[in-house]
CSV table of C-alpha atoms in Angstrom, one decimal:
chain,number,residue,atom,x,y,z
A,1,MET,CA,162.7,80.3,175.0
A,2,ASN,CA,165.3,78.4,173.0
A,3,GLU,CA,164.3,75.1,174.6
A,4,ILE,CA,160.6,75.6,173.8
A,5,ILE,CA,161.6,76.3,170.2
A,6,ASN,CA,163.7,73.1,170.1
A,7,ILE,CA,160.8,71.1,171.5
A,8,ILE,CA,158.3,72.5,169.0
A,9,ILE,CA,160.7,71.8,166.1
A,10,ALA,CA,161.3,68.2,167.4
A,11,ILE,CA,157.5,67.6,167.7
A,12,PHE,CA,157.0,68.7,164.1
A,13,ILE,CA,159.8,66.5,162.7
A,14,PHE,CA,158.8,63.5,164.8
A,15,VAL,CA,155.1,63.8,163.8
A,16,GLY,CA,156.2,64.0,160.2
A,17,ALA,CA,158.4,61.0,160.4
A,18,PHE,CA,155.7,59.0,162.3
A,19,LEU,CA,153.1,59.9,159.6
A,20,SER,CA,155.5,58.8,156.9
A,21,LEU,CA,155.9,55.5,158.7
A,22,VAL,CA,152.1,55.2,159.0
A,23,ALA,CA,151.9,55.7,155.2
A,24,ALA,CA,154.5,53.0,154.6
A,25,PHE,CA,152.6,50.5,156.9
A,26,GLY,CA,149.3,51.5,155.1
A,27,VAL,CA,150.9,50.6,151.7
A,28,ILE,CA,152.0,47.2,153.0
A,29,ARG,CA,148.9,46.3,155.0
A,30,LEU,CA,145.9,47.5,153.0
A,31,PRO,CA,144.3,45.2,150.5
A,32,ASP,CA,143.9,46.9,147.1
A,33,VAL,CA,145.3,49.7,145.0
A,34,TYR,CA,142.7,52.3,146.0
A,35,THR,CA,143.0,51.9,149.8
A,36,ARG,CA,146.8,51.8,149.5
A,37,ASN,CA,146.8,54.9,147.4
A,38,HIS,CA,144.5,56.5,150.0
A,39,ALA,CA,147.1,55.8,152.7
A,40,ALA,CA,150.1,56.8,150.7
A,41,SER,CA,148.8,60.1,149.3
A,42,LYS,CA,147.2,61.4,152.5
A,43,ALA,CA,149.5,60.4,155.3
A,44,ALA,CA,152.8,60.9,153.3
A,45,THR,CA,151.7,64.4,152.2
A,46,LEU,CA,151.0,65.6,155.7
A,47,GLY,CA,154.2,63.8,157.0
A,48,VAL,CA,156.5,65.5,154.4
A,49,MET,CA,154.8,68.9,154.9
A,50,SER,CA,155.3,68.5,158.7
A,51,VAL,CA,159.0,67.6,158.3
A,52,LEU,CA,159.6,70.5,155.9
A,53,PHE,CA,157.8,72.9,158.3
A,54,GLY,CA,160.0,71.7,161.1
A,55,ALA,CA,163.1,72.3,159.0
A,56,PHE,CA,161.8,75.8,158.1
A,57,LEU,CA,161.3,76.6,161.8
A,58,TYR,CA,164.8,75.3,162.6
A,59,PHE,CA,166.5,77.5,160.0
A,60,TYR,CA,164.3,80.5,160.8
A,61,LEU,CA,164.3,80.5,164.6
A,62,VAL,CA,167.6,78.9,165.4
A,63,GLU,CA,169.9,79.9,162.6
A,64,GLY,CA,168.1,83.1,161.7
A,65,HIS,CA,167.7,82.3,158.0
A,66,PHE,CA,164.3,82.7,156.3
A,67,ASN,CA,164.3,79.9,153.7
A,68,SER,CA,161.4,80.7,151.4
A,69,ARG,CA,162.2,77.6,149.3
A,70,LEU,CA,160.9,75.3,152.1
A,71,LEU,CA,157.6,77.2,152.2
A,72,LEU,CA,157.3,77.0,148.5
A,73,GLY,CA,158.0,73.2,148.7
A,74,ILE,CA,155.3,72.9,151.3
A,75,VAL,CA,152.7,74.6,149.1
A,76,PHE,CA,153.9,72.6,146.1
A,77,ILE,CA,153.6,69.3,147.8
A,78,PHE,CA,150.2,70.2,149.2
A,79,MET,CA,149.0,71.0,145.7
A,80,THR,CA,150.6,68.2,143.6
A,81,SER,CA,150.6,65.1,145.8
A,82,PRO,CA,146.8,64.6,146.0
A,83,VAL,CA,146.5,65.2,142.3
A,84,ALA,CA,149.1,62.5,141.7
A,85,GLY,CA,147.1,60.2,143.9
A,86,HIS,CA,144.0,61.0,142.0
A,87,LEU,CA,145.6,60.3,138.6
A,88,ILE,CA,147.1,57.0,139.8
A,89,SER,CA,143.8,55.9,141.1
A,90,ARG,CA,142.0,57.0,137.9
A,91,ALA,CA,144.6,55.2,135.7
A,92,ALA,CA,144.1,52.0,137.8
A,93,TYR,CA,140.3,52.2,137.5
A,94,ASN,CA,140.4,52.8,133.8
A,95,THR,CA,142.8,49.9,133.2
A,96,GLY,CA,140.4,47.7,135.0
A,97,VAL,CA,142.0,47.0,138.4
A,98,LYS,CA,139.5,45.2,140.6
A,99,LEU,CA,138.3,46.6,143.9
A,100,TRP,CA,138.8,44.7,147.1
A,101,ASP,CA,136.4,41.7,147.5
A,102,LYS,CA,134.6,43.2,150.5
A,103,SER,CA,134.0,46.6,149.1
A,104,VAL,CA,130.3,47.2,148.6
A,105,HIS,CA,129.9,50.5,146.7
A,106,ASP,CA,131.1,51.6,143.3
A,107,ASP,CA,129.4,54.7,142.0
A,108,LEU,CA,131.8,55.1,139.1
A,109,LYS,CA,130.8,51.8,137.6
A,110,THR,CA,127.3,52.9,136.7
A,111,LYS,CA,128.7,56.2,135.4
A,112,VAL,CA,131.2,54.5,133.2
A,113,LYS,CA,128.5,52.2,131.8
A,114,SER,CA,126.2,55.0,130.9
A,115,LYS,CA,129.1,57.0,129.3
A,116,ASP,CA,128.3,59.9,131.5
A,117,ILE,CA,131.9,61.0,132.1
B,1,MET,CA,143.0,67.3,121.1
B,2,ARG,CA,142.3,64.5,123.6
B,3,SER,CA,138.8,64.1,124.8
B,4,ASN,CA,139.7,62.8,128.2
B,5,ASN,CA,138.2,64.5,131.2
B,6,ASN,CA,141.4,65.9,132.6
B,7,ILE,CA,140.2,69.0,134.4
B,8,ILE,CA,141.9,68.3,137.7
B,9,LEU,CA,145.3,67.8,136.1
B,10,GLU,CA,144.9,70.8,133.8
B,11,THR,CA,143.8,73.2,136.5
B,12,THR,CA,146.6,72.1,138.9
B,13,MET,CA,149.1,72.3,136.0
B,14,LYS,CA,148.1,75.9,135.3
B,15,VAL,CA,149.1,76.9,138.9
B,16,VAL,CA,152.1,74.6,139.4
B,17,LEU,CA,153.7,75.6,136.0
B,18,PHE,CA,154.3,79.1,137.2
B,19,ILE,CA,155.9,78.0,140.4
B,20,ILE,CA,158.3,75.6,138.5
B,21,VAL,CA,159.3,78.3,135.9
B,22,LEU,CA,159.8,80.8,138.7
B,23,PHE,CA,162.0,78.4,140.6
B,24,SER,CA,164.0,77.5,137.6
B,25,VAL,CA,164.7,81.2,136.9
B,26,TYR,CA,165.7,81.6,140.5
B,27,ILE,CA,168.0,78.7,140.3
B,28,PHE,CA,169.5,80.0,137.1
B,29,PHE,CA,170.3,83.4,138.6
B,30,ALA,CA,171.4,82.0,142.0
B,31,GLY,CA,174.0,79.8,140.3
B,32,HIS,CA,177.0,82.1,141.0
B,33,TYR,CA,176.7,82.2,144.8
B,34,TYR,CA,174.5,79.2,145.7
B,35,PRO,CA,173.9,75.7,144.3
B,36,GLY,CA,172.2,76.0,140.9
B,37,GLY,CA,173.2,77.3,137.5
B,38,GLY,CA,172.3,76.9,133.9
B,39,PHE,CA,172.1,73.2,133.8
B,40,ILE,CA,169.6,72.4,136.5
B,41,GLY,CA,167.7,75.6,135.6
B,42,GLY,CA,167.4,74.5,132.0
B,43,LEU,CA,166.3,71.0,133.1
B,44,MET,CA,163.7,72.4,135.4
B,45,THR,CA,162.3,74.7,132.7
B,46,SER,CA,162.1,71.7,130.3
B,47,GLY,CA,160.4,69.8,133.1
B,48,ALA,CA,157.7,72.5,133.2
B,49,ILE,CA,157.2,72.2,129.4
B,50,VAL,CA,157.0,68.4,129.8
B,51,LEU,CA,154.3,69.0,132.4
B,52,LEU,CA,152.4,71.0,129.7
B,53,LEU,CA,153.0,68.1,127.3
B,54,ILE,CA,151.5,65.7,129.8
B,55,ALA,CA,148.4,67.8,130.3
B,56,TYR,CA,147.9,68.7,126.6
B,57,ASP,CA,149.3,67.2,123.4
B,58,ILE,CA,152.2,68.2,121.2
B,59,LYS,CA,150.2,70.4,118.8
B,60,THR,CA,148.6,72.4,121.6
B,61,VAL,CA,151.9,73.0,123.3
B,62,ALA,CA,153.4,74.1,119.9
B,63,THR,CA,150.7,76.7,119.7
B,64,ILE,CA,151.2,77.8,123.3
B,65,LEU,CA,155.0,78.0,123.0
B,66,PRO,CA,155.9,78.6,119.3
B,67,VAL,CA,159.6,77.8,119.8
B,68,ASN,CA,161.8,75.9,117.5
B,69,TYR,CA,164.0,74.0,120.0
B,70,ARG,CA,166.7,73.2,117.4
B,71,THR,CA,167.2,76.9,116.7
B,72,MET,CA,167.3,77.4,120.5
B,73,THR,CA,170.1,75.0,120.8
B,74,GLY,CA,172.0,76.8,118.1
B,75,ILE,CA,171.5,80.2,119.8
B,76,GLY,CA,172.7,78.8,123.1
B,77,LEU,CA,175.9,77.5,121.5
B,78,LEU,CA,176.4,80.9,119.8
B,79,PHE,CA,176.0,82.6,123.3
B,80,ALA,CA,178.7,80.2,124.7
B,81,ILE,CA,181.2,80.7,121.8
B,82,GLY,CA,180.5,84.4,121.6
B,83,THR,CA,181.1,85.0,125.3
B,84,SER,CA,184.3,82.9,125.1
B,85,ALA,CA,185.6,84.5,121.9
B,86,GLY,CA,184.7,88.0,123.0
B,87,SER,CA,187.6,88.0,125.4
B,88,LEU,CA,190.0,87.8,122.4
B,89,LEU,CA,188.8,91.4,121.4
B,90,PHE,CA,190.3,92.7,124.6
B,91,ASN,CA,193.7,91.0,124.0
B,92,VAL,CA,193.2,88.4,126.8
B,93,PRO,CA,193.1,84.6,126.4
B,94,PHE,CA,190.1,82.7,125.2
B,95,LEU,CA,187.4,82.1,127.9
B,96,THR,CA,188.6,85.0,130.1
B,97,HIS,CA,185.6,86.5,131.9
B,98,ALA,CA,185.1,90.0,133.2
B,99,PHE,CA,183.4,91.1,136.4
B,100,GLY,CA,182.2,94.4,137.8
B,101,HIS,CA,179.8,96.3,140.0
B,102,ILE,CA,177.5,98.4,137.9
B,103,GLU,CA,175.1,101.1,139.1
B,104,VAL,CA,171.6,100.5,137.6
B,105,PRO,CA,168.9,103.2,138.0
B,106,ILE,CA,166.2,101.2,139.8
B,107,LEU,CA,168.1,98.1,141.1
B,108,GLY,CA,171.1,100.0,142.5
B,109,ASP,CA,174.5,98.4,142.8
B,110,ILE,CA,174.5,95.0,141.2
B,111,SER,CA,177.5,92.7,140.4
B,112,LEU,CA,177.5,91.5,136.8
B,113,HIS,CA,179.6,88.8,135.4
B,114,THR,CA,180.0,87.6,131.9
B,115,ALA,CA,179.9,84.0,133.1
B,116,THR,CA,176.1,84.6,133.4
B,117,LEU,CA,176.0,84.9,129.6
B,118,PHE,CA,177.9,81.7,129.2
B,119,ASP,CA,175.4,80.1,131.7
B,120,LEU,CA,172.6,81.5,129.6
B,121,GLY,CA,174.1,79.6,126.6
B,122,VAL,CA,174.2,76.4,128.7
B,123,TYR,CA,170.6,77.0,129.8
B,124,LEU,CA,169.3,77.4,126.2
B,125,VAL,CA,171.3,74.4,125.0
B,126,VAL,CA,169.9,72.2,127.8
B,127,VAL,CA,166.3,73.3,127.2
B,128,GLY,CA,166.7,72.9,123.5
B,129,VAL,CA,168.3,69.4,123.6
B,130,THR,CA,165.9,68.1,126.2
B,131,MET,CA,162.8,69.3,124.5
B,132,THR,CA,164.1,68.0,121.1
B,133,ILE,CA,164.7,64.6,122.5
B,134,ILE,CA,161.3,64.4,124.2
B,135,GLN,CA,159.3,65.7,121.3
B,136,THR,CA,161.1,63.4,118.8
B,137,ILE,CA,160.4,60.4,121.0
B,138,GLY,CA,156.9,61.6,121.7
B,139,GLU,CA,155.5,62.2,118.2
B,140,ASP,CA,154.4,59.1,116.4
B,141,GLU,CA,153.8,60.5,112.9
Protein backbone atom coordinates (compact mmCIF):
# COMPACT_ATOMS: atom_id res chain seq x y z
CA MET A 1 0.00 0.00 0.00
CA ASN A 2 2.68 2.44 1.03
CA GLU A 3 4.81 1.74 -2.05
CA ILE A 4 1.82 2.28 -4.36
CA ILE A 5 1.17 5.63 -2.67
CA ASN A 6 4.82 6.62 -3.08
CA ILE A 7 4.75 5.71 -6.77
CA ILE A 8 1.55 7.70 -7.37
CA ILE A 9 3.01 10.75 -5.61
CA ALA A 10 6.24 10.42 -7.61
CA ILE A 11 4.27 10.21 -10.87
CA PHE A 12 2.36 13.40 -10.04
CA ILE A 13 5.51 15.31 -9.15
CA PHE A 14 7.51 14.07 -12.16
CA VAL A 15 4.65 14.87 -14.55
CA GLY A 16 4.45 18.35 -13.05
CA ALA A 17 8.18 18.94 -13.36
CA PHE A 18 8.15 17.60 -16.93
CA LEU A 19 5.27 19.90 -17.92
CA SER A 20 7.07 22.89 -16.43
CA LEU A 21 10.14 21.93 -18.46
CA VAL A 22 7.96 21.68 -21.60
CA ALA A 23 6.61 25.16 -20.85
CA ALA A 24 10.15 26.53 -20.55
CA PHE A 25 11.15 24.93 -23.87
CA GLY A 26 7.99 26.34 -25.46
CA VAL A 27 8.88 29.86 -24.30
CA ILE A 28 12.36 29.50 -25.82
CA ARG A 29 11.44 27.76 -29.06
CA LEU A 30 8.15 29.28 -30.22
CA PRO A 31 8.25 32.23 -32.62
CA ASP A 32 6.04 35.07 -31.32
CA VAL A 33 4.44 36.43 -28.14
CA TYR A 34 1.10 34.71 -28.59
CA THR A 35 2.41 31.20 -29.14
CA ARG A 36 4.91 31.61 -26.30
CA ASN A 37 2.13 32.81 -24.03
CA HIS A 38 0.07 29.82 -25.10
CA ALA A 39 2.85 27.44 -24.04
CA ALA A 40 3.67 29.22 -20.79
CA SER A 41 0.14 29.71 -19.48
CA LYS A 42 -1.19 26.24 -20.31
CA ALA A 43 1.67 23.84 -19.63
CA ALA A 44 3.03 25.67 -16.59
CA THR A 45 -0.44 25.88 -15.02
CA LEU A 46 -1.02 22.13 -15.28
CA GLY A 47 2.57 21.45 -14.19
CA VAL A 48 2.34 23.55 -11.05
CA MET A 49 -1.09 22.13 -10.22
CA SER A 50 0.29 18.61 -10.58
CA VAL A 51 3.27 19.31 -8.31
CA LEU A 52 1.00 20.89 -5.70
CA PHE A 53 -1.35 17.91 -5.83
CA GLY A 54 1.60 15.55 -5.41
CA ALA A 55 2.73 17.52 -2.36
CA PHE A 56 -0.82 17.46 -1.00
CA LEU A 57 -1.01 13.67 -1.44
CA TYR A 58 2.36 13.25 0.26
CA PHE A 59 1.37 15.27 3.33
CA TYR A 60 -2.08 13.66 3.53
CA LEU A 61 -1.27 9.99 2.91
CA VAL A 62 2.29 9.71 4.26
CA GLU A 63 2.41 12.30 7.03
CA GLY A 64 -1.32 12.19 7.85
CA HIS A 65 -1.73 15.96 7.66
CA PHE A 66 -4.61 17.43 5.61
CA ASN A 67 -3.18 20.65 4.20
CA SER A 68 -6.11 22.66 2.80
CA ARG A 69 -3.82 25.51 1.75
CA LEU A 70 -2.40 23.35 -1.05
CA LEU A 71 -5.90 22.62 -2.36
CA LEU A 72 -6.70 26.33 -2.16
CA GLY A 73 -3.49 27.04 -4.07
CA ILE A 74 -4.47 24.57 -6.79
CA VAL A 75 -7.89 26.23 -7.21
CA PHE A 76 -6.28 29.69 -7.14
CA ILE A 77 -3.70 28.88 -9.82
CA PHE A 78 -6.33 27.18 -11.96
CA MET A 79 -8.43 30.35 -11.88
CA THR A 80 -5.81 33.07 -12.13
CA SER A 81 -3.08 31.76 -14.43
CA PRO A 82 -5.16 31.60 -17.65
CA VAL A 83 -6.57 35.06 -16.87
CA ALA A 84 -3.02 36.38 -16.54
CA GLY A 85 -2.15 34.81 -19.89
CA HIS A 86 -5.22 36.37 -21.47
CA LEU A 87 -4.36 39.83 -20.12
CA ILE A 88 -0.73 39.61 -21.29
CA SER A 89 -1.83 38.56 -24.77
CA ARG A 90 -4.44 41.31 -24.91
CA ALA A 91 -1.96 43.95 -23.79
CA ALA A 92 0.49 42.70 -26.44
CA TYR A 93 -2.18 42.88 -29.16
CA ASN A 94 -3.38 46.33 -28.09
CA THR A 95 0.14 47.74 -28.12
CA GLY A 96 0.61 46.44 -31.64
CA VAL A 97 2.89 43.42 -31.31
CA LYS A 98 3.00 41.68 -34.69
CA LEU A 99 1.87 38.10 -35.21
CA TRP A 100 4.28 35.50 -36.56
CA ASP A 101 4.99 35.86 -40.32
CA LYS A 102 3.42 32.54 -41.16
CA SER A 103 0.18 33.01 -39.25
CA VAL A 104 -2.78 33.25 -41.63
CA HIS A 105 -5.80 34.13 -39.54
CA ASP A 106 -6.56 37.23 -37.43
CA ASP A 107 -10.21 37.62 -36.51
CA LEU A 108 -9.54 40.33 -33.94
CA LYS A 109 -8.09 42.68 -36.61
CA THR A 110 -11.43 43.13 -38.41
CA LYS A 111 -13.20 43.54 -35.07
CA VAL A 112 -10.77 46.23 -33.93
CA LYS A 113 -11.12 48.09 -37.24
CA SER A 114 -14.92 48.12 -37.05
CA LYS A 115 -14.78 49.31 -33.38
CA ASP A 116 -16.92 46.36 -32.38
CA ILE A 117 -15.20 45.58 -29.07
CA MET B 1 -14.88 54.83 -15.08
CA ARG B 2 -12.75 53.20 -17.71
CA SER B 3 -14.53 52.02 -20.82
CA ASN B 4 -12.25 49.06 -21.45
CA ASN B 5 -13.88 45.70 -21.99
CA ASN B 6 -12.41 44.10 -18.88
CA ILE B 7 -15.10 41.55 -18.11
CA ILE B 8 -12.79 38.55 -17.73
CA LEU B 9 -10.55 40.37 -15.25
CA GLU B 10 -13.50 41.78 -13.29
CA THR B 11 -15.33 38.46 -13.01
CA THR B 12 -12.22 36.56 -11.93
CA MET B 13 -11.34 39.32 -9.51
CA LYS B 14 -14.75 39.03 -7.81
CA VAL B 15 -14.12 35.36 -7.02
CA VAL B 16 -10.38 35.55 -6.25
CA LEU B 17 -10.74 38.59 -3.96
CA PHE B 18 -12.65 36.57 -1.36
CA ILE B 19 -10.05 33.80 -1.38
CA ILE B 20 -7.24 36.31 -0.82
CA VAL B 21 -9.04 38.14 1.99
CA LEU B 22 -9.97 34.83 3.66
CA PHE B 23 -6.38 33.63 3.43
CA SER B 24 -5.04 36.89 4.85
CA VAL B 25 -7.42 36.63 7.83
CA TYR B 26 -6.32 33.02 8.32
CA ILE B 27 -2.66 34.06 8.24
CA PHE B 28 -3.34 36.85 10.72
CA PHE B 29 -4.96 34.50 13.25
CA ALA B 30 -2.53 31.63 12.68
CA GLY B 31 0.42 33.90 13.48
CA HIS B 32 0.86 32.75 17.06
CA TYR B 33 1.34 29.04 16.35
CA TYR B 34 2.29 28.87 12.65
CA PRO B 35 4.13 31.11 10.15
CA GLY B 36 2.13 34.26 9.65
CA GLY B 37 1.06 37.24 11.70
CA GLY B 38 0.02 40.83 11.33
CA PHE B 39 2.64 41.90 8.81
CA ILE B 40 2.05 39.42 5.97
CA GLY B 41 -1.68 39.33 6.77
CA GLY B 42 -1.82 43.08 6.28
CA LEU B 43 0.29 42.93 3.13
CA MET B 44 -2.01 40.29 1.68
CA THR B 45 -5.14 42.30 2.51
CA SER B 46 -3.66 45.34 0.82
CA GLY B 47 -2.78 43.05 -2.10
CA ALA B 48 -6.47 42.20 -2.39
CA ILE B 49 -7.36 45.91 -2.39
CA VAL B 50 -4.67 46.52 -5.03
CA LEU B 51 -6.35 43.83 -7.14
CA LEU B 52 -9.57 45.84 -6.85
CA LEU B 53 -7.63 48.94 -7.93
CA ILE B 54 -6.29 47.09 -10.98
CA ALA B 55 -9.75 46.01 -12.07
CA TYR B 56 -11.52 49.31 -11.32
CA ASP B 57 -10.23 52.84 -10.71
CA ILE B 58 -9.50 54.76 -7.50
CA LYS B 59 -12.89 56.51 -7.27
CA THR B 60 -14.84 53.25 -7.65
CA VAL B 61 -12.72 51.53 -5.00
CA ALA B 62 -13.25 54.53 -2.69
CA THR B 63 -17.03 54.00 -3.02
CA ILE B 64 -16.73 50.23 -2.48
CA LEU B 65 -14.44 50.58 0.55
CA PRO B 66 -15.01 54.00 2.16
CA VAL B 67 -11.94 53.81 4.41
CA ASN B 68 -9.56 56.63 5.21
CA TYR B 69 -6.24 54.79 5.29
CA ARG B 70 -4.42 57.54 7.21
CA THR B 71 -6.95 57.25 10.04
CA MET B 72 -6.50 53.48 9.84
CA THR B 73 -2.75 53.86 10.41
CA GLY B 74 -3.44 56.05 13.43
CA ILE B 75 -5.90 53.55 14.89
CA GLY B 76 -3.36 50.77 14.42
CA LEU B 77 -0.68 52.74 16.27
CA LEU B 78 -3.21 53.43 19.05
CA PHE B 79 -3.87 49.69 19.33
CA ALA B 80 -0.16 48.98 19.64
CA ILE B 81 0.55 51.71 22.22
CA GLY B 82 -2.67 50.91 24.12
CA THR B 83 -1.84 47.21 24.40
CA SER B 84 1.68 48.05 25.53
CA ALA B 85 0.68 50.75 28.03
CA GLY B 86 -2.27 48.74 29.37
CA SER B 87 0.17 46.53 31.24
CA LEU B 88 1.20 49.55 33.34
CA LEU B 89 -2.30 49.55 34.91
CA PHE B 90 -1.61 46.10 36.40
CA ASN B 91 1.69 47.21 37.93
CA VAL B 92 3.88 45.21 35.53
CA PRO B 93 6.50 46.54 33.08
CA PHE B 94 5.66 48.14 29.74
CA LEU B 95 4.84 45.61 26.94
CA THR B 96 4.04 42.76 29.39
CA HIS B 97 1.40 40.54 27.78
CA ALA B 98 -1.28 38.41 29.42
CA PHE B 99 -2.45 34.97 28.30
CA GLY B 100 -5.29 32.71 29.35
CA HIS B 101 -7.82 30.06 28.44
CA ILE B 102 -11.32 31.47 28.31
CA GLU B 103 -14.63 29.57 28.05
CA VAL B 104 -16.77 31.07 25.28
CA PRO B 105 -20.44 29.91 24.85
CA ILE B 106 -20.29 28.64 21.25
CA LEU B 107 -16.59 28.23 20.52
CA GLY B 108 -15.71 26.48 23.78
CA ASP B 109 -12.25 26.72 25.35
CA ILE B 110 -10.06 29.14 23.40
CA SER B 111 -6.68 30.55 24.33
CA LEU B 112 -6.57 34.32 24.11
CA HIS B 113 -3.43 36.43 24.17
CA THR B 114 -3.09 40.20 24.26
CA ALA B 115 -0.30 39.91 21.69
CA THR B 116 -3.12 39.43 19.17
CA LEU B 117 -4.28 42.98 19.87
CA PHE B 118 -0.73 44.22 19.30
CA ASP B 119 -0.71 42.21 16.07
CA LEU B 120 -4.02 43.79 15.08
CA GLY B 121 -2.30 47.16 15.45
CA VAL B 122 0.53 45.97 13.18
CA TYR B 123 -2.07 44.70 10.68
CA LEU B 124 -3.93 48.01 10.55
CA VAL B 125 -0.69 50.03 10.22
CA VAL B 126 0.58 47.81 7.40
CA VAL B 127 -2.71 48.00 5.46
CA GLY B 128 -2.95 51.75 6.05
CA VAL B 129 0.62 52.58 5.06
CA THR B 130 0.66 50.31 1.98
CA MET B 131 -2.65 51.65 0.67
CA THR B 132 -1.61 55.26 1.37
CA ILE B 133 1.61 54.79 -0.60
CA ILE B 134 -0.12 53.08 -3.53
CA GLN B 135 -3.01 55.53 -3.72
CA THR B 136 -0.70 58.54 -3.45
CA ILE B 137 1.47 57.24 -6.29
CA GLY B 138 -1.55 56.11 -8.29
CA GLU B 139 -3.65 59.28 -8.42
CA ASP B 140 -2.52 61.82 -10.97
CA GLU B 141 -4.62 64.84 -10.03
